Short mmCIF file of C-alpha atoms in Angstrom, two decimals:
data_model
loop_
_atom_site.label_atom_id
_atom_site.label_comp_id
_atom_site.label_asym_id
_atom_site.label_seq_id
_atom_site.Cartn_x
_atom_site.Cartn_y
_atom_site.Cartn_z
CA MET A 127 -105.68 -49.80 -52.12
CA SER A 128 -105.26 -52.72 -54.56
CA ILE A 129 -107.82 -54.21 -57.01
CA ASN A 130 -109.34 -57.25 -55.46
CA PRO A 131 -107.99 -60.63 -56.95
CA ILE A 132 -111.22 -61.48 -58.48
CA VAL A 133 -112.17 -58.77 -60.46
CA GLU A 134 -108.54 -59.46 -61.77
CA MET A 135 -109.88 -63.33 -62.86
CA ASP A 136 -110.98 -63.99 -66.46
CA ALA A 137 -114.39 -64.77 -66.94
CA ASP A 138 -113.46 -68.63 -67.50
CA ALA A 139 -111.31 -68.88 -64.16
CA LEU A 140 -114.57 -66.78 -62.57
CA SER A 141 -116.75 -69.22 -63.35
CA ARG A 142 -114.02 -72.75 -62.48
CA ALA A 143 -113.60 -71.00 -58.75
CA ILE A 144 -116.86 -70.11 -58.41
CA HIS A 145 -117.96 -73.68 -59.10
CA GLY A 146 -115.16 -75.54 -57.07
CA ARG A 147 -115.97 -73.05 -53.94
CA GLN A 148 -112.89 -71.07 -54.08
CA VAL A 149 -114.87 -68.15 -53.63
CA SER A 150 -118.82 -67.64 -53.31
CA CYS A 151 -121.20 -65.92 -55.68
CA ARG A 152 -121.73 -63.61 -52.17
CA GLU A 153 -117.71 -62.45 -52.28
CA VAL A 154 -118.10 -62.43 -56.00
CA MET A 155 -120.86 -59.72 -56.06
CA GLN A 156 -119.36 -57.85 -52.90
CA ALA A 157 -116.15 -57.33 -55.07
CA TYR A 158 -117.40 -56.15 -58.34
CA LEU A 159 -119.47 -54.01 -56.28
CA ALA A 160 -116.69 -52.59 -54.89
CA GLN A 161 -115.18 -51.51 -58.42
CA ILE A 162 -118.31 -50.59 -59.15
CA GLU A 163 -118.16 -47.88 -56.25
CA ARG A 164 -114.73 -46.89 -57.07
CA PHE A 165 -114.15 -46.47 -60.72
CA ASN A 166 -118.08 -45.70 -62.56
CA PRO A 167 -118.09 -42.44 -61.04
CA GLN A 168 -115.19 -41.55 -64.12
CA VAL A 169 -116.76 -43.27 -67.06
CA ASN A 170 -120.23 -43.59 -66.45
CA ALA A 171 -120.37 -47.01 -68.71
CA LEU A 172 -122.50 -48.96 -66.29
CA VAL A 173 -126.43 -47.49 -65.60
CA SER A 174 -129.74 -48.10 -64.13
CA LEU A 175 -127.68 -50.74 -61.64
CA ARG A 176 -130.10 -52.69 -59.13
CA ALA A 177 -129.43 -52.12 -55.79
CA ASP A 178 -127.27 -54.27 -53.58
CA ASP A 179 -129.61 -55.92 -51.57
CA ASP A 180 -131.35 -57.39 -53.85
CA LEU A 181 -128.09 -58.61 -56.31
CA LEU A 182 -126.61 -59.71 -52.81
CA ALA A 183 -129.19 -62.01 -52.18
CA GLU A 184 -129.53 -63.04 -55.55
CA ALA A 185 -125.91 -64.66 -55.01
CA ASP A 186 -126.96 -65.91 -51.84
CA ALA A 187 -129.48 -68.14 -53.28
CA CYS A 188 -127.11 -68.83 -55.51
CA ASP A 189 -124.60 -70.23 -53.15
CA ARG A 190 -127.10 -71.80 -51.62
CA GLN A 191 -128.15 -73.62 -54.93
CA LEU A 192 -124.03 -75.21 -55.29
CA ASP A 193 -124.68 -76.17 -51.61
CA GLN A 194 -127.16 -78.33 -53.19
CA GLY A 195 -124.56 -79.52 -55.77
CA GLN A 196 -126.96 -77.40 -58.46
CA SER A 197 -125.61 -74.99 -60.90
CA ARG A 198 -127.50 -73.02 -63.70
CA GLY A 199 -124.24 -72.70 -65.59
CA TRP A 200 -121.20 -71.59 -66.54
CA MET A 201 -122.35 -67.95 -65.54
CA HIS A 202 -124.03 -69.41 -62.30
CA GLY A 203 -123.59 -66.49 -60.04
CA MET A 204 -121.32 -63.75 -62.52
CA PRO A 205 -122.14 -60.30 -62.11
CA GLN A 206 -123.37 -58.96 -65.92
CA ALA A 207 -124.53 -55.99 -66.68
CA VAL A 208 -126.46 -56.14 -70.31
CA LYS A 209 -126.48 -53.31 -73.07
CA ASP A 210 -128.88 -50.71 -73.29
CA LEU A 211 -130.61 -51.80 -76.48
CA ALA A 212 -131.78 -54.93 -75.14
CA ALA A 213 -135.13 -55.91 -73.35
CA THR A 214 -133.90 -56.74 -69.93
CA ALA A 215 -137.40 -58.18 -67.59
CA GLY A 216 -138.45 -56.18 -64.96
CA LEU A 217 -135.00 -53.45 -64.94
CA ARG A 218 -135.59 -49.96 -67.11
CA THR A 219 -134.26 -50.69 -70.78
CA THR A 220 -133.98 -47.00 -72.89
CA MET A 221 -132.01 -47.27 -76.02
CA GLY A 222 -130.31 -43.76 -74.65
CA SER A 223 -132.87 -42.03 -75.54
CA PRO A 224 -135.53 -39.36 -73.25
CA LEU A 225 -138.89 -40.85 -74.58
CA PHE A 226 -137.85 -44.54 -73.12
CA ALA A 227 -136.57 -43.33 -70.41
CA GLU A 228 -138.88 -44.87 -68.19
CA GLN A 229 -139.46 -48.37 -70.30
CA VAL A 230 -139.25 -51.51 -67.99
CA PRO A 231 -139.97 -54.14 -70.76
CA GLN A 232 -141.90 -57.32 -69.37
CA HIS A 233 -139.76 -60.08 -71.23
CA ASP A 234 -136.22 -60.00 -71.77
CA ALA A 235 -134.01 -60.56 -75.37
CA ILE A 236 -133.36 -64.02 -76.36
CA SER A 237 -129.32 -63.09 -75.31
CA VAL A 238 -130.65 -61.76 -72.53
CA ALA A 239 -132.56 -65.03 -71.73
CA ARG A 240 -129.78 -66.98 -72.44
CA VAL A 241 -127.42 -65.66 -69.89
CA ARG A 242 -130.00 -65.55 -67.37
CA GLU A 243 -130.22 -69.24 -67.92
CA SER A 244 -126.79 -70.03 -67.75
CA GLY A 245 -126.75 -68.77 -64.07
CA ALA A 246 -125.98 -65.01 -64.74
CA ILE A 247 -127.18 -61.61 -62.05
CA ILE A 248 -128.12 -59.30 -63.82
CA ILE A 249 -127.44 -56.04 -61.99
CA GLY A 250 -127.87 -53.26 -64.62
CA LYS A 251 -127.31 -51.67 -68.07
CA THR A 252 -123.90 -50.73 -69.72
CA ASN A 253 -124.59 -47.31 -71.68
CA VAL A 254 -125.48 -46.20 -75.23
CA PRO A 255 -125.95 -43.60 -77.48
CA GLU A 256 -129.18 -42.90 -78.74
CA PHE A 257 -130.34 -46.10 -80.30
CA GLY A 258 -127.46 -47.07 -80.77
CA LEU A 259 -126.76 -44.96 -83.52
CA GLY A 260 -123.35 -43.56 -84.14
CA SER A 261 -119.70 -44.68 -82.31
CA GLN A 262 -119.71 -41.97 -79.31
CA THR A 263 -121.55 -43.45 -76.53
CA TYR A 264 -123.37 -40.33 -75.04
CA ASN A 265 -127.35 -39.54 -74.22
CA SER A 266 -129.53 -37.51 -72.93
CA VAL A 267 -130.73 -39.13 -70.47
CA PHE A 268 -127.51 -40.76 -68.73
CA GLY A 269 -124.41 -38.55 -70.19
CA THR A 270 -121.42 -39.81 -71.89
CA THR A 271 -119.57 -42.89 -71.24
CA THR A 272 -115.57 -42.26 -71.34
CA ASN A 273 -112.37 -43.65 -71.69
CA ALA A 274 -110.91 -46.68 -69.25
CA TYR A 275 -107.41 -44.97 -70.86
CA ASP A 276 -107.93 -41.69 -70.57
CA PRO A 277 -111.32 -40.54 -69.44
CA THR A 278 -111.28 -36.97 -70.89
CA LEU A 279 -111.84 -39.29 -74.29
CA VAL A 280 -114.49 -41.10 -75.97
CA ALA A 281 -115.18 -44.58 -75.50
CA GLY A 282 -116.18 -45.70 -78.83
CA GLY A 283 -119.34 -47.21 -79.29
CA SER A 284 -121.97 -48.27 -79.80
CA SER A 285 -121.34 -50.67 -76.98
CA GLY A 286 -119.46 -48.17 -75.38
CA GLY A 287 -120.22 -49.13 -71.48
CA ALA A 288 -119.44 -52.64 -72.08
CA ALA A 289 -116.45 -52.13 -73.38
CA VAL A 290 -115.36 -49.67 -70.57
CA ALA A 291 -116.72 -51.97 -67.66
CA LEU A 292 -114.80 -54.83 -69.30
CA ALA A 293 -111.28 -53.20 -69.17
CA LEU A 294 -111.95 -51.65 -66.06
CA ARG A 295 -112.46 -54.88 -64.57
CA MET A 296 -117.00 -53.25 -63.37
CA LEU A 297 -117.91 -56.48 -65.40
CA PRO A 298 -115.80 -60.39 -65.42
CA VAL A 299 -117.87 -59.93 -69.63
CA ALA A 300 -119.86 -58.13 -71.28
CA ASP A 301 -122.49 -58.74 -74.52
CA GLY A 302 -122.50 -56.09 -76.84
CA SER A 303 -124.32 -55.40 -80.37
CA ASP A 304 -122.77 -54.71 -83.37
CA MET A 305 -124.11 -52.56 -87.09
CA MET A 306 -121.49 -50.21 -87.35
CA GLY A 307 -118.32 -51.86 -85.37
CA SER A 308 -120.12 -50.80 -82.08
CA LEU A 309 -118.91 -54.45 -81.33
CA ARG A 310 -115.54 -53.77 -82.69
CA ASN A 311 -114.65 -49.86 -82.10
CA PRO A 312 -115.02 -50.00 -78.42
CA ALA A 313 -113.16 -53.06 -77.99
CA ALA A 314 -110.07 -51.68 -79.49
CA PHE A 315 -110.69 -48.48 -78.19
CA ASN A 316 -110.43 -49.52 -74.13
CA ASN A 317 -107.24 -52.42 -74.95
CA VAL A 318 -109.99 -55.58 -75.47
CA PHE A 319 -111.77 -58.14 -77.65
CA GLY A 320 -114.52 -57.17 -79.23
CA PHE A 321 -116.61 -60.33 -81.55
CA ARG A 322 -118.86 -59.70 -84.40
CA PRO A 323 -120.19 -63.40 -85.40
CA SER A 324 -121.99 -64.29 -88.61
CA GLN A 325 -125.07 -63.02 -89.63
CA GLY A 326 -126.84 -65.37 -87.84
CA ARG A 327 -124.94 -66.86 -85.67
CA VAL A 328 -126.81 -64.96 -82.73
CA PRO A 329 -130.81 -64.58 -83.50
CA HIS A 330 -131.52 -61.23 -82.25
CA GLY A 331 -134.85 -60.25 -80.88
CA PRO A 332 -138.03 -60.85 -80.95
CA GLN A 333 -138.54 -57.89 -82.96
CA PRO A 334 -142.16 -57.56 -85.02
CA GLU A 335 -139.91 -57.94 -88.16
CA VAL A 336 -137.53 -60.99 -88.68
CA PHE A 337 -136.04 -61.56 -92.86
CA VAL A 338 -135.12 -57.16 -93.73
CA GLN A 339 -132.64 -56.73 -90.78
CA GLN A 340 -129.45 -58.50 -92.23
CA LEU A 341 -127.21 -56.16 -90.15
CA ALA A 342 -127.68 -55.78 -86.94
CA THR A 343 -126.21 -58.84 -84.17
CA GLU A 344 -125.30 -59.51 -80.67
CA GLY A 345 -122.13 -60.62 -79.86
CA PRO A 346 -119.86 -60.93 -77.13
CA MET A 347 -116.97 -59.14 -75.84
CA GLY A 348 -114.37 -60.09 -73.07
CA ARG A 349 -110.40 -59.44 -71.86
CA THR A 350 -109.74 -62.63 -73.21
CA VAL A 351 -110.73 -64.92 -76.38
CA THR A 352 -111.82 -67.48 -74.50
CA ASP A 353 -114.48 -65.98 -72.36
CA VAL A 354 -115.92 -64.27 -75.73
CA ALA A 355 -115.71 -67.47 -77.16
CA ARG A 356 -117.73 -68.84 -74.32
CA LEU A 357 -120.29 -65.49 -73.91
CA LEU A 358 -120.44 -66.58 -77.41
CA GLY A 359 -122.04 -70.67 -76.89
CA THR A 360 -124.18 -69.21 -74.53
CA GLN A 361 -125.69 -66.67 -77.09
CA ALA A 362 -126.08 -68.11 -80.52
CA GLY A 363 -127.98 -71.74 -80.93
CA TYR A 364 -131.23 -71.17 -83.26
CA ASP A 365 -134.40 -69.83 -82.19
CA PRO A 366 -137.56 -70.62 -84.31
CA ARG A 367 -138.63 -66.77 -83.45
CA VAL A 368 -135.77 -65.83 -85.92
CA PRO A 369 -136.19 -68.05 -88.88
CA LEU A 370 -133.00 -67.40 -90.21
CA SER A 371 -130.61 -67.78 -87.22
CA LEU A 372 -128.23 -70.17 -87.70
CA THR A 373 -128.50 -73.97 -86.63
CA GLN A 374 -124.88 -75.12 -85.94
CA ASP A 375 -124.31 -76.64 -82.27
CA PRO A 376 -123.58 -73.56 -80.13
CA GLN A 377 -121.25 -75.93 -77.88
CA ILE A 378 -118.09 -75.45 -80.37
CA PHE A 379 -117.75 -72.54 -78.59
CA HIS A 380 -116.89 -74.04 -76.09
CA GLN A 381 -114.39 -76.30 -77.12
CA SER A 382 -110.69 -75.50 -76.96
CA LEU A 383 -109.11 -72.80 -79.54
CA ALA A 384 -105.49 -73.70 -79.99
CA GLN A 385 -104.96 -74.21 -83.69
CA ASP A 386 -101.14 -74.57 -84.81
CA PHE A 387 -101.18 -72.19 -88.07
CA SER A 388 -98.19 -72.27 -89.96
CA GLU A 389 -98.89 -71.61 -93.44
CA VAL A 390 -102.01 -70.08 -93.42
CA ARG A 391 -102.68 -67.66 -95.90
CA VAL A 392 -103.79 -63.51 -94.22
CA GLY A 393 -104.44 -61.38 -96.44
CA TRP A 394 -104.29 -57.57 -94.85
CA LEU A 395 -106.44 -55.00 -96.47
CA GLY A 396 -104.94 -51.57 -95.40
CA ASP A 397 -106.61 -48.51 -95.82
CA TYR A 398 -107.64 -50.63 -99.05
CA ASN A 399 -104.83 -48.62 -101.61
CA GLY A 400 -105.30 -45.14 -99.90
CA TYR A 401 -109.23 -45.19 -99.95
CA LEU A 402 -109.87 -44.44 -96.39
CA PRO A 403 -107.97 -41.62 -94.40
CA MET A 404 -106.46 -42.12 -91.57
CA ASP A 405 -105.10 -40.36 -88.55
CA PRO A 406 -101.82 -40.17 -88.50
CA GLY A 407 -100.40 -43.31 -86.19
CA VAL A 408 -103.29 -45.34 -86.71
CA MET A 409 -102.14 -47.30 -89.95
CA SER A 410 -97.81 -48.08 -88.90
CA LEU A 411 -98.96 -49.51 -85.79
CA CYS A 412 -101.12 -52.16 -87.28
CA GLU A 413 -98.93 -52.50 -90.02
CA SER A 414 -96.23 -53.47 -86.75
CA ALA A 415 -98.66 -55.84 -85.91
CA LEU A 416 -98.75 -57.82 -89.01
CA GLN A 417 -94.92 -58.79 -87.62
CA ASP A 418 -97.55 -61.23 -84.72
CA PHE A 419 -99.43 -62.81 -87.31
CA ALA A 420 -96.20 -63.71 -89.19
CA ALA A 421 -94.65 -64.92 -85.73
CA LEU A 422 -97.08 -67.45 -85.79
CA GLY A 423 -96.06 -69.17 -88.62
CA CYS A 424 -99.01 -67.15 -91.38
CA LYS A 425 -98.26 -66.06 -94.62
CA VAL A 426 -99.05 -62.27 -94.95
CA GLU A 427 -99.73 -60.25 -97.68
CA ALA A 428 -101.51 -57.33 -98.99
CA CYS A 429 -104.61 -57.99 -101.33
CA GLN A 430 -107.51 -55.40 -102.10
CA PRO A 431 -110.93 -56.68 -103.58
CA ASP A 432 -111.75 -56.26 -106.85
CA PHE A 433 -115.45 -53.80 -106.46
CA SER A 434 -115.31 -49.10 -105.80
CA MET A 435 -114.81 -48.88 -101.76
CA GLU A 436 -117.17 -46.00 -103.22
CA ARG A 437 -120.05 -48.30 -104.20
CA LEU A 438 -120.37 -50.28 -101.43
CA TRP A 439 -120.44 -46.66 -99.09
CA GLN A 440 -123.14 -45.85 -101.24
CA THR A 441 -124.83 -49.11 -100.81
CA TRP A 442 -124.29 -48.83 -97.22
CA LEU A 443 -126.37 -45.47 -96.98
CA THR A 444 -129.05 -46.88 -98.23
CA HIS A 445 -129.71 -50.19 -95.99
CA ARG A 446 -128.90 -47.83 -93.14
CA HIS A 447 -131.28 -45.41 -93.72
CA TRP A 448 -133.97 -47.82 -95.04
CA LEU A 449 -133.67 -49.97 -92.25
CA VAL A 450 -133.27 -47.55 -89.64
CA GLN A 451 -136.44 -45.15 -91.15
CA GLY A 452 -138.16 -48.33 -90.72
CA SER A 453 -137.48 -49.43 -87.13
CA LEU A 454 -138.22 -45.10 -86.22
CA GLY A 455 -140.07 -43.99 -88.79
CA GLY A 456 -143.36 -43.97 -85.81
CA LEU A 457 -141.41 -41.96 -83.74
CA TYR A 458 -140.61 -39.34 -86.80
CA ALA A 459 -143.92 -39.49 -88.03
CA ASP A 460 -145.20 -37.80 -84.36
CA PRO A 461 -144.05 -33.97 -84.66
CA LYS A 462 -143.70 -34.52 -80.35
CA LYS A 463 -142.10 -37.70 -80.53
CA ARG A 464 -139.80 -36.28 -83.60
CA GLU A 465 -138.26 -33.60 -81.34
CA GLN A 466 -137.30 -35.89 -78.95
CA LEU A 467 -134.73 -37.82 -81.25
CA LYS A 468 -131.40 -36.29 -81.92
CA PRO A 469 -130.24 -34.66 -85.33
CA GLU A 470 -128.50 -37.86 -86.81
CA ALA A 471 -131.36 -40.28 -86.00
CA GLN A 472 -133.44 -38.02 -87.58
CA TRP A 473 -131.18 -37.52 -90.98
CA GLU A 474 -131.40 -41.15 -91.43
CA ILE A 475 -134.62 -41.51 -90.92
CA GLU A 476 -135.46 -38.53 -93.59
CA GLY A 477 -132.94 -40.45 -95.70
CA GLY A 478 -135.52 -43.59 -95.75
CA LEU A 479 -138.02 -41.84 -96.94
CA ARG A 480 -136.43 -40.43 -99.98
CA LEU A 481 -135.64 -44.15 -101.17
CA THR A 482 -137.76 -46.04 -103.43
CA ALA A 483 -138.10 -50.03 -103.51
CA ALA A 484 -135.76 -49.76 -106.75
CA ASP A 485 -133.13 -47.87 -104.59
CA VAL A 486 -133.46 -50.84 -101.95
CA TYR A 487 -133.49 -53.76 -104.23
CA GLN A 488 -129.98 -52.03 -105.92
CA ALA A 489 -128.56 -51.54 -103.16
CA SER A 490 -128.82 -55.23 -101.97
CA ILE A 491 -127.26 -56.49 -105.64
CA SER A 492 -124.10 -53.97 -104.64
CA ARG A 493 -124.07 -55.77 -101.69
CA SER A 494 -124.42 -58.99 -102.79
CA ASP A 495 -121.74 -58.02 -105.05
CA TRP A 496 -119.22 -57.34 -102.46
CA TYR A 497 -119.87 -60.48 -100.54
CA ARG A 498 -119.00 -62.15 -103.90
CA ALA A 499 -115.66 -59.96 -104.34
CA LEU A 500 -114.65 -61.15 -101.21
CA ASN A 501 -115.74 -64.38 -101.46
CA GLU A 502 -113.18 -64.46 -104.29
CA LEU A 503 -110.35 -63.48 -102.32
CA PHE A 504 -111.49 -66.17 -99.96
CA GLU A 505 -109.90 -68.84 -102.58
CA ARG A 506 -106.68 -67.06 -102.10
CA TYR A 507 -106.87 -66.18 -98.04
CA ASP A 508 -107.88 -68.24 -95.58
CA PHE A 509 -108.64 -64.93 -93.23
CA LEU A 510 -108.54 -60.76 -94.10
CA LEU A 511 -106.87 -58.38 -91.79
CA LEU A 512 -107.98 -54.66 -91.58
CA PRO A 513 -107.94 -51.62 -88.97
CA THR A 514 -110.38 -51.46 -86.67
CA ALA A 515 -110.50 -48.03 -86.79
CA GLN A 516 -109.68 -44.92 -88.31
CA VAL A 517 -109.10 -42.84 -84.93
CA PHE A 518 -107.72 -42.61 -81.98
CA PRO A 519 -109.57 -42.02 -78.73
CA PHE A 520 -110.85 -38.33 -79.41
CA ASP A 521 -112.03 -35.97 -76.78
CA ALA A 522 -115.08 -37.05 -75.07
CA GLN A 523 -116.96 -33.30 -75.56
CA THR A 524 -116.60 -34.20 -79.39
CA PRO A 525 -120.04 -36.21 -81.00
CA TRP A 526 -118.19 -37.02 -84.13
CA PRO A 527 -115.35 -36.37 -85.72
CA ARG A 528 -115.50 -33.46 -88.68
CA VAL A 529 -111.68 -34.01 -90.69
CA VAL A 530 -110.08 -37.22 -89.80
CA GLY A 531 -106.58 -37.70 -92.16
CA GLY A 532 -106.85 -34.21 -93.45
CA GLN A 533 -110.10 -35.13 -95.05
CA SER A 534 -113.66 -33.75 -93.73
CA MET A 535 -116.28 -36.12 -93.42
CA ASP A 536 -119.35 -35.70 -94.61
CA THR A 537 -121.81 -37.73 -92.24
CA TYR A 538 -122.12 -38.17 -88.19
CA HIS A 539 -120.42 -42.12 -89.01
CA ARG A 540 -117.69 -41.58 -92.18
CA TRP A 541 -115.29 -41.96 -89.60
CA MET A 542 -115.74 -45.62 -89.13
CA GLU A 543 -116.43 -46.28 -92.53
CA VAL A 544 -113.94 -48.78 -91.98
CA VAL A 545 -115.90 -51.55 -90.51
CA ILE A 546 -118.88 -51.47 -92.88
CA GLY A 547 -117.00 -54.03 -95.05
CA PRO A 548 -117.44 -57.17 -92.75
CA THR A 549 -121.39 -55.73 -91.56
CA LEU A 550 -122.57 -55.67 -95.12
CA ALA A 551 -120.93 -59.20 -96.52
CA GLY A 552 -122.29 -60.82 -93.00
CA LEU A 553 -118.37 -62.42 -92.02
CA PRO A 554 -117.44 -62.96 -88.31
CA SER A 555 -115.47 -59.95 -87.17
CA MET A 556 -113.29 -59.23 -84.17
CA ASN A 557 -111.21 -57.39 -83.05
CA VAL A 558 -108.18 -57.81 -81.31
CA PRO A 559 -105.97 -55.62 -79.70
CA VAL A 560 -102.02 -54.58 -81.12
CA GLY A 561 -100.80 -52.53 -79.02
CA PHE A 562 -100.72 -48.12 -78.37
CA ASN A 563 -99.37 -44.92 -79.84
CA PRO A 564 -96.81 -43.00 -77.80
CA ALA A 565 -99.86 -40.79 -76.21
CA GLY A 566 -100.96 -44.73 -74.93
CA LEU A 567 -103.77 -45.19 -76.45
CA PRO A 568 -105.35 -48.42 -77.42
CA MET A 569 -105.91 -49.62 -81.64
CA GLY A 570 -107.05 -53.02 -82.48
CA LEU A 571 -107.00 -55.19 -85.86
CA GLN A 572 -109.82 -56.37 -87.76
CA ILE A 573 -109.55 -60.23 -88.37
CA ILE A 574 -112.11 -61.63 -90.22
CA GLY A 575 -112.95 -64.83 -91.68
CA PRO A 576 -114.99 -66.45 -94.43
CA ALA A 577 -118.52 -67.08 -93.29
CA GLN A 578 -119.43 -68.79 -90.52
CA ALA A 579 -116.30 -69.30 -90.32
CA ASP A 580 -116.34 -67.57 -86.48
CA PHE A 581 -114.11 -70.95 -84.77
CA ALA A 582 -112.03 -70.54 -86.93
CA VAL A 583 -111.50 -66.11 -85.94
CA LEU A 584 -111.88 -66.99 -82.52
CA GLN A 585 -108.44 -69.21 -83.38
CA LEU A 586 -106.73 -66.85 -84.45
CA ALA A 587 -107.41 -64.07 -82.04
CA TYR A 588 -106.29 -67.34 -79.31
CA ALA A 589 -103.39 -67.65 -81.27
CA HIS A 590 -102.61 -64.08 -81.24
CA GLU A 591 -103.83 -63.50 -78.09
CA GLN A 592 -100.97 -66.04 -75.95
CA LEU A 593 -98.29 -64.22 -78.27
CA THR A 594 -99.42 -60.41 -77.70
CA GLN A 595 -101.23 -60.07 -74.30
CA TRP A 596 -102.10 -56.83 -74.78
CA VAL A 597 -105.03 -57.03 -72.36
CA LYS A 598 -102.56 -58.34 -69.43
CA ARG A 599 -99.28 -56.42 -70.14
CA ARG A 600 -101.41 -52.73 -70.32
CA PRO A 601 -104.23 -52.25 -68.37
CA PRO A 602 -105.82 -48.85 -67.46
CA GLY A 603 -103.13 -46.69 -65.70
CA CYS A 604 -106.25 -46.41 -63.16
CA LEU A 605 -106.03 -49.75 -61.65
CA GLU A 606 -102.33 -49.85 -61.96
CA ASN A 607 -102.30 -47.23 -59.63
CA ALA A 608 -104.77 -47.87 -57.61
#
């Protein structure tokens, strides 16, 4: 049975087809529901799916609006599933935790409301690790999400369900969030694009605390850079409920991404001079991709920040412990609820409880010094490049790798240390696919831009995409064999 051409369309093309009345919203919904029925049981990417009849009724309503010359936005009639960390009014939001297995919010998260306002039909949620902690998407509520290229391997995380659903054409575009690579790592593991925008670009919330939380951000994923940019244009923009959100007009992300990159200076960070352990093949594959940037006209050279990477890791641990304890500490304080927190969550909270105010302030100074070190690099380079992961997708029954590149991992998340730099600096960072190892497993590179240079990062990613076309060249084998 072949793949329906509707689900093969990228989101931008699908929007044009819907608005040009080449396809009806009902036909689109039917095509996606069939694709989900066919492939989701193999990978468990989509959860809390709504009833088909209800979704088709909403699609029919979207068609009637188009009949009357009305469109709610570029996503009008487009199926969308929301990451199961973001609140969805009237739809279960579990955060992958048994403590919230039946939680049904009354209000949408800001980014969800914006997607609805753009015309999307929310069909369900995408699976996550418990509370989004870790880059392996498994939880005790829904189980494990597995890789689009090999269902015995991990999807990455925490936006693992979103990345897999995208790769298998079960969604046209997807939202996610990123604290420790959660938009970037699963994108690399599933050969799609994932963009962590500048801190404040996408207002996160509403949340009880609006000033301190400066690590996590929501953002877009897609099978094309244009789709990523268009969804970012929907998610982004100032909201008075989030006072540190950026005020730049998000309409810029709907503009053409074409740009000449001749003589643009690009710095290659590699493995930070041997500091980061890497599994065999990761560095060689990423280094081979540097030729693609040279082919675009970029001047690529190796560089290093003037900063201790071990100091950066300790800075990360302090910030992460502090923020996780702040959000989950109330659950931990109740012994009965504590029993239902996974060990990694308890470890984070306990680390936070040991911190002093002086520890946190010193970590903030270190974080500031790290930003300044990268800012010095951006005086010499327009962009920086870094591998997106230190390992290829691994066995889905393994919670996290204990050894990477021959080096023991001392925490559940140290195997993803490569992603903490852009997060701590609040910089835009986008995963772009760069190919496959001999076993057929994908990998990606991070394109990192200066503060608030989100559009420039998208432009370079777009140029790289036009040259390489990895998403189109190597779809998951189950789609090719369908």
